[in-house]
PDB file of C-alpha atoms and ligand atoms in Angstrom:
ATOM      1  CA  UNK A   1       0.000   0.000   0.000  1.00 48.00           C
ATOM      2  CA  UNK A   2       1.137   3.311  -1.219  1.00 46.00           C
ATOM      3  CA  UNK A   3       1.486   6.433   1.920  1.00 51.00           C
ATOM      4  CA  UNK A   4      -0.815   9.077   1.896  1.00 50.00           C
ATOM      5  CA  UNK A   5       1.029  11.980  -0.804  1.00 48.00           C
ATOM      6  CA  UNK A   6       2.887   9.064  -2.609  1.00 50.00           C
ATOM      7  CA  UNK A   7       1.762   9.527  -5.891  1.00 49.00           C
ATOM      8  CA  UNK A   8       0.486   6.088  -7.805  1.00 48.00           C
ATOM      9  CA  UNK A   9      -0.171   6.848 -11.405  1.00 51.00           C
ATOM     10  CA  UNK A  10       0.817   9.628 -13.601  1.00 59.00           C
ATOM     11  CA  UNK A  11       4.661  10.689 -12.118  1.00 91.00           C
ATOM     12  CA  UNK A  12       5.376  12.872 -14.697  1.00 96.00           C
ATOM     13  CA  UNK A  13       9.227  14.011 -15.812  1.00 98.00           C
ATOM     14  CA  UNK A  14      11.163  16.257 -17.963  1.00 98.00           C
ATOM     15  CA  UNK A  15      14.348  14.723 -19.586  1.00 98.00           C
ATOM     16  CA  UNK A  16      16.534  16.985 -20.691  1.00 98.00           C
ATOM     17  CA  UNK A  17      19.573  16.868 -22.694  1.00 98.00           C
ATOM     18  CA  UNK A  18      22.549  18.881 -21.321  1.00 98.00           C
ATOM     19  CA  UNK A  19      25.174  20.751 -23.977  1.00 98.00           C
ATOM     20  CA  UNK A  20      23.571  22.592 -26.174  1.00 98.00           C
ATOM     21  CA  UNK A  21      20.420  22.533 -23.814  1.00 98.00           C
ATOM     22  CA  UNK A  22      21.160  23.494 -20.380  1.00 98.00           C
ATOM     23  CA  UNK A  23      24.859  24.722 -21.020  1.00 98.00           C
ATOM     24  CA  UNK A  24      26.541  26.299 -23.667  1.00 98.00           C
ATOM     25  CA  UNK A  25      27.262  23.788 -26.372  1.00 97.00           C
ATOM     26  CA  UNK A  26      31.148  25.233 -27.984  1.00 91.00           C
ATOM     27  CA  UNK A  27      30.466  22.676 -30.568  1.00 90.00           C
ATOM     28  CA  UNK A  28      33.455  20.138 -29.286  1.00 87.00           C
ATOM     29  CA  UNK A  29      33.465  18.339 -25.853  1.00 93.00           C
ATOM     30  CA  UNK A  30      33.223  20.619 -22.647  1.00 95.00           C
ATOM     31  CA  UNK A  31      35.878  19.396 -20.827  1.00 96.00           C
ATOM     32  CA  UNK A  32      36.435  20.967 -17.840  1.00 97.00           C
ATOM     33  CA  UNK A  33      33.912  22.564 -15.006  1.00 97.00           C
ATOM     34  CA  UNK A  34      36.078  25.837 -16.423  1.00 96.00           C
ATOM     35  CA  UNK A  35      34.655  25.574 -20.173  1.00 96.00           C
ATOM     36  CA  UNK A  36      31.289  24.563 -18.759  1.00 98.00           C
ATOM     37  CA  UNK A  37      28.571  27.871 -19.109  1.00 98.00           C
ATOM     38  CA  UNK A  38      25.095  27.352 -17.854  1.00 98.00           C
ATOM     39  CA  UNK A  39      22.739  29.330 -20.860  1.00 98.00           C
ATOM     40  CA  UNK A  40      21.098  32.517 -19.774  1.00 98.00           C
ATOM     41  CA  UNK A  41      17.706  31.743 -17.585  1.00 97.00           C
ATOM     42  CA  UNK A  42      17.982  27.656 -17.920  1.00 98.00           C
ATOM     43  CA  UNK A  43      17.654  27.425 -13.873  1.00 98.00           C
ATOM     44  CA  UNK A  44      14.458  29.798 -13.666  1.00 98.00           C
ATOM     45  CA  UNK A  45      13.145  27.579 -16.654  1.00 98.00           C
ATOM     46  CA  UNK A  46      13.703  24.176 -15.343  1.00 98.00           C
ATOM     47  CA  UNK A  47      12.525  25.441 -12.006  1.00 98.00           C
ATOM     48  CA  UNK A  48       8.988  26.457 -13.244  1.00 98.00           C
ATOM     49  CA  UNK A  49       9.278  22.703 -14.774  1.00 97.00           C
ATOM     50  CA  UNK A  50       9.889  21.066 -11.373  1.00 97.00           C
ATOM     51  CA  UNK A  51       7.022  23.449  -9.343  1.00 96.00           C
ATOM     52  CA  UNK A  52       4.576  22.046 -12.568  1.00 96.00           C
ATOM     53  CA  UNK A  53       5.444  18.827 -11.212  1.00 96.00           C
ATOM     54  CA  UNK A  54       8.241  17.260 -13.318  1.00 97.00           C
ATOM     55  CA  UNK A  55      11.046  15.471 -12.091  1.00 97.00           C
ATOM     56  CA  UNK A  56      13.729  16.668 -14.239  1.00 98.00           C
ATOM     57  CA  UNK A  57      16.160  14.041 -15.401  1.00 98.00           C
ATOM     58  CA  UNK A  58      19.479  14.584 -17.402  1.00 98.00           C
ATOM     59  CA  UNK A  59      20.429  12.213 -20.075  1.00 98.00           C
ATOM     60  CA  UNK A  60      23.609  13.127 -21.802  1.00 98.00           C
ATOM     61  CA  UNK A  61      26.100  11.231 -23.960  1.00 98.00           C
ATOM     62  CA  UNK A  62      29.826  12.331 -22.718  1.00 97.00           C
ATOM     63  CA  UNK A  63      32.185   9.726 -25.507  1.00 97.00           C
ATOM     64  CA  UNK A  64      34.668  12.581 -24.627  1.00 97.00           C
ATOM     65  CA  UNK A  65      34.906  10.210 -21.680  1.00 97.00           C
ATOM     66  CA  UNK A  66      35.828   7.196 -24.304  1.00 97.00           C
ATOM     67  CA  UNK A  67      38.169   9.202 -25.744  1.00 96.00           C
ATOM     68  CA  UNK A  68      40.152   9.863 -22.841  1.00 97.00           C
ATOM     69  CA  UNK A  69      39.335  13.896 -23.484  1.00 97.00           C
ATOM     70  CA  UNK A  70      38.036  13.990 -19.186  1.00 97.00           C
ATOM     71  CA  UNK A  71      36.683  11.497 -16.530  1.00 98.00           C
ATOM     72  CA  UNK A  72      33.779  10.393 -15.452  1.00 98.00           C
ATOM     73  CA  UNK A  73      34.626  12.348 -12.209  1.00 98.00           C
ATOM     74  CA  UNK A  74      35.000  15.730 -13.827  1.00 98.00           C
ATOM     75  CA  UNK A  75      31.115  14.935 -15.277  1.00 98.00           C
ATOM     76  CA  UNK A  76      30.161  13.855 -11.774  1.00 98.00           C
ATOM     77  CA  UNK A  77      31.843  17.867 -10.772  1.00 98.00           C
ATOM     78  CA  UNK A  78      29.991  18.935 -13.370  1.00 98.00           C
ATOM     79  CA  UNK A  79      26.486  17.479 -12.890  1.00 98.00           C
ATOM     80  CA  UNK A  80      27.311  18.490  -8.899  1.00 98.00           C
ATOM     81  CA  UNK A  81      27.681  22.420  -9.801  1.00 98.00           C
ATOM     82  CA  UNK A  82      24.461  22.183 -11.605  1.00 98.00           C
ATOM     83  CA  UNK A  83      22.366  20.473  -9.098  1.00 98.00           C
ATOM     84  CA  UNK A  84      23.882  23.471  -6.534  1.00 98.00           C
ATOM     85  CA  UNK A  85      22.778  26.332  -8.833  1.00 98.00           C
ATOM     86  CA  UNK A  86      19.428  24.369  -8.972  1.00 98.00           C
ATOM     87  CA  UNK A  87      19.340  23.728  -5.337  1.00 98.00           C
ATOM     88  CA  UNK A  88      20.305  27.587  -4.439  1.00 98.00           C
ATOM     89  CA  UNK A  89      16.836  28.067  -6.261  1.00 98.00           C
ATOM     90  CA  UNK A  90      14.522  26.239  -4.600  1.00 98.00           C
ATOM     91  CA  UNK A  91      14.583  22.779  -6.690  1.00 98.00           C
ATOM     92  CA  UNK A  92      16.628  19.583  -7.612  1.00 97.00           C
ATOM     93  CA  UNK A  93      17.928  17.892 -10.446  1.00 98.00           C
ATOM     94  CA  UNK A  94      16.403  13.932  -9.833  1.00 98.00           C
ATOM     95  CA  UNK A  95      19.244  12.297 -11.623  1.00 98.00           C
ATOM     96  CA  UNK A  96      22.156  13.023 -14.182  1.00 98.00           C
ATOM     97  CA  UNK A  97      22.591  10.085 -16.540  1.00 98.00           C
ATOM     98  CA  UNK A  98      25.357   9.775 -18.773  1.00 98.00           C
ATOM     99  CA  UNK A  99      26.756   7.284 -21.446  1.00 98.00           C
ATOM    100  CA  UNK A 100      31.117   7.527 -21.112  1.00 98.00           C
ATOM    101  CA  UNK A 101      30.815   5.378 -24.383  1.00 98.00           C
ATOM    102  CA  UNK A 102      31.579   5.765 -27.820  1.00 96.00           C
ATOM    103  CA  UNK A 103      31.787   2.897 -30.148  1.00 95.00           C
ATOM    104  CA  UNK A 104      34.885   3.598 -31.855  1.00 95.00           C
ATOM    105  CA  UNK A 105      36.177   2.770 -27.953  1.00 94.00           C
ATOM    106  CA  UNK A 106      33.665   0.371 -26.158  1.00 91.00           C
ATOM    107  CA  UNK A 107      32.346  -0.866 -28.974  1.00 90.00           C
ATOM    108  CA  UNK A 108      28.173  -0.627 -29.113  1.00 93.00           C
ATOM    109  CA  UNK A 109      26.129   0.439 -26.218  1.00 97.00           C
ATOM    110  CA  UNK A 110      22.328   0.688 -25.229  1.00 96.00           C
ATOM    111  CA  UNK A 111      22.442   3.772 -23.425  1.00 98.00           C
ATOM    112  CA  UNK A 112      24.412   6.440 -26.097  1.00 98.00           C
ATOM    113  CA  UNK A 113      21.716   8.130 -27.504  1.00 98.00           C
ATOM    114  CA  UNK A 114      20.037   7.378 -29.986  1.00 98.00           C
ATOM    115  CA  UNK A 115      19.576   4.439 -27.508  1.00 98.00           C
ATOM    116  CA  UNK A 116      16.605   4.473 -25.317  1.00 98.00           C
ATOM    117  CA  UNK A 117      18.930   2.808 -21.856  1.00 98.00           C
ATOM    118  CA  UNK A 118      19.211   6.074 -19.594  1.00 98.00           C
ATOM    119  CA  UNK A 119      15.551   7.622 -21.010  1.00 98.00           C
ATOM    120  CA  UNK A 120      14.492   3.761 -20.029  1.00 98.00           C
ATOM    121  CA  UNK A 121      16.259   3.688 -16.641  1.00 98.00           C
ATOM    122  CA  UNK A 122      14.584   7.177 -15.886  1.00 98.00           C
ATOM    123  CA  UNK A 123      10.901   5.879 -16.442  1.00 98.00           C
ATOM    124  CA  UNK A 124      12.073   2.785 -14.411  1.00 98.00           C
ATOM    125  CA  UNK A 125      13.660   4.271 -11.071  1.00 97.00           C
ATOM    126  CA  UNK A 126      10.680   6.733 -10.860  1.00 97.00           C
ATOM    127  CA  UNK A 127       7.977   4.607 -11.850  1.00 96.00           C
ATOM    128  CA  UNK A 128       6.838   7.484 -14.477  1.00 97.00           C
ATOM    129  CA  UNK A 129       4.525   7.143 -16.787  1.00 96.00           C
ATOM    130  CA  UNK A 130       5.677   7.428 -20.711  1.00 97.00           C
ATOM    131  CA  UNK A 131       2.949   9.426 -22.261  1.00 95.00           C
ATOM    132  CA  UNK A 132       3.589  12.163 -19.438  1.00 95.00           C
ATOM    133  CA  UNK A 133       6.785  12.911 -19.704  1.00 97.00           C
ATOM    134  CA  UNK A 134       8.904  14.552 -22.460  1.00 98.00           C
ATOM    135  CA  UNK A 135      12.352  15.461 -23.617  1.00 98.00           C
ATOM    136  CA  UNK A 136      14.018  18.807 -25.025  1.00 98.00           C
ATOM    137  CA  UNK A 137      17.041  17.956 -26.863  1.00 98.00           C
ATOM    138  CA  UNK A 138      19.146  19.677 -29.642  1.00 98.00           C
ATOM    139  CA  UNK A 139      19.501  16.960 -31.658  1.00 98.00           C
ATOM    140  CA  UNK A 140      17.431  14.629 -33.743  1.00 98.00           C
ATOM    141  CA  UNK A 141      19.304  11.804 -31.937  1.00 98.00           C
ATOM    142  CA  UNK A 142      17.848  13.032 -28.148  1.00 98.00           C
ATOM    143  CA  UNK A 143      14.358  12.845 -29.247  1.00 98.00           C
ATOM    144  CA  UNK A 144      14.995   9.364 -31.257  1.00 98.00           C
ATOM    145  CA  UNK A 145      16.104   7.946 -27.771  1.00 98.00           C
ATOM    146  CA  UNK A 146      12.846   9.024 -25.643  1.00 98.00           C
ATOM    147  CA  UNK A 147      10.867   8.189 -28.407  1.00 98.00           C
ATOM    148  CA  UNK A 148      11.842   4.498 -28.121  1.00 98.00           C
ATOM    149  CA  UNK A 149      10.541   4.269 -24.409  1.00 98.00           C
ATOM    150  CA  UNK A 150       7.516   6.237 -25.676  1.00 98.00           C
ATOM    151  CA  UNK A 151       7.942   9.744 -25.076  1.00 98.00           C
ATOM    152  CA  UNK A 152       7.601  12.504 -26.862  1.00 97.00           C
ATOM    153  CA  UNK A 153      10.145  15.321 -27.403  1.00 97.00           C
ATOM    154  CA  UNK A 154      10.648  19.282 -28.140  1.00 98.00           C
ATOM    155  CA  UNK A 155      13.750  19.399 -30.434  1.00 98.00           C
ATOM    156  CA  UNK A 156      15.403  23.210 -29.797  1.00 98.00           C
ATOM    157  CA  UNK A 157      17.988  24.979 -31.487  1.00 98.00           C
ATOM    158  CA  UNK A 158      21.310  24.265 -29.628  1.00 98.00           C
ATOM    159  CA  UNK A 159      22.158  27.442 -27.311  1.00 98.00           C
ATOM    160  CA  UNK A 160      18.516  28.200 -27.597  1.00 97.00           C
ATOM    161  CA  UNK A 161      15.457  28.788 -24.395  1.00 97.00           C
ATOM    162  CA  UNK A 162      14.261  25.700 -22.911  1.00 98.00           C
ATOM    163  CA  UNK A 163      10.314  26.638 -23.739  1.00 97.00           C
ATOM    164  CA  UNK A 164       8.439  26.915 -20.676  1.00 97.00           C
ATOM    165  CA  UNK A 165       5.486  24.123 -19.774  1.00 96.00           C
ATOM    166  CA  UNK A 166       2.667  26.645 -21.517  1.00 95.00           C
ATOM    167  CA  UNK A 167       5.277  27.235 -24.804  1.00 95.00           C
ATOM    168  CA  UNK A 168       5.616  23.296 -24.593  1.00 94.00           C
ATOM    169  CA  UNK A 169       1.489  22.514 -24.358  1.00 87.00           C
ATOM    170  CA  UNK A 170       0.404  25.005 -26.954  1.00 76.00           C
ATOM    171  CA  UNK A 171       2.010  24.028 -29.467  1.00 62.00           C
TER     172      UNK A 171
HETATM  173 MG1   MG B 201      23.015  18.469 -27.041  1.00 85.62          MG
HETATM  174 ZN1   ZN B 202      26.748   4.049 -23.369  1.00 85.62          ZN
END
């Protein structure tokens, strides 16, 4: 039996992309917390996400991890500044996935975008519900991956605004 204010049905998330989406995408790898620049407003956007009741989940691929370009830890520093800008607001990042792959290196993997693994593993650990949630990405590939586990997605320009929920629903 579910506790009173645990919601059963109808968890609802936004999965967002990160270069090009929530920081400044350079066009190469951003390898360092130093080369990493959150876009203008992105916080105050994803924040009146989270109080319309999405969790907010990253999915990003870093192969500049595969290449041996920076570490998984310096994506962990990374992900860690964000969720404190997000947290000095009033809100939290659920969880940062990435894929460290890139097939010239590991070979294959499920979860490098356009693979469905980390958009999958999001639905999973949160018990969400497909048809609620969405995706902004920059690239066809980010909305190819959500829309294998059945959601739907808002492709922006990279560098552009993260539309607001209303922006999102009207269109
Ligand atoms: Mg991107
Ligand atoms: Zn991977």
């Amino acid at each position: 039996m579910k506790k009173m204010g645990e919601s059963v049905v109808g968890r609802k998330a936004l999965f967002l992309d990160r270069d090009g989406v929530i920081n400044h995408d350079p066009g190469d790898y951003t390898k360092s917390l130093a080369e990493f620049t959150v876009l203008p407003g992105v916080i105050e956007t994803l924040k009146v996400w989270h109080d319309a009741g999405y969790l907010l989940i990253v999915v990003t691929n870093q192969a500049g991890i595969d290449k041996g370009l920076y570490t998984e830890e310096t994506v962990h520093g990374i992900h860690q500044y964000v969720q404190g800008l997000c947290v000095q607001a009033g809100f939290s990042i659920a969880q940062f996935y990435f894929c460290p792959h890139h097939p010239d290196f590991s070979g294959r993997c499920l979860c490098r975008k356009p693979g469905s693994l980390m958009v999958e593993k999001g639905l999973h650990k949160f018990d969400l519900d497909p048809s609620q949630c969405l995706i902004i990405g920059d690239k066809q590939r980010d909305l190819d991956a959500a829309a294998a586990a059945g959601v739907g997605g808002v492709l922006i320009e990279t560098n552009d605004k993260i539309p607001l929920p209303e922006e999102v629903f009207e269109m």
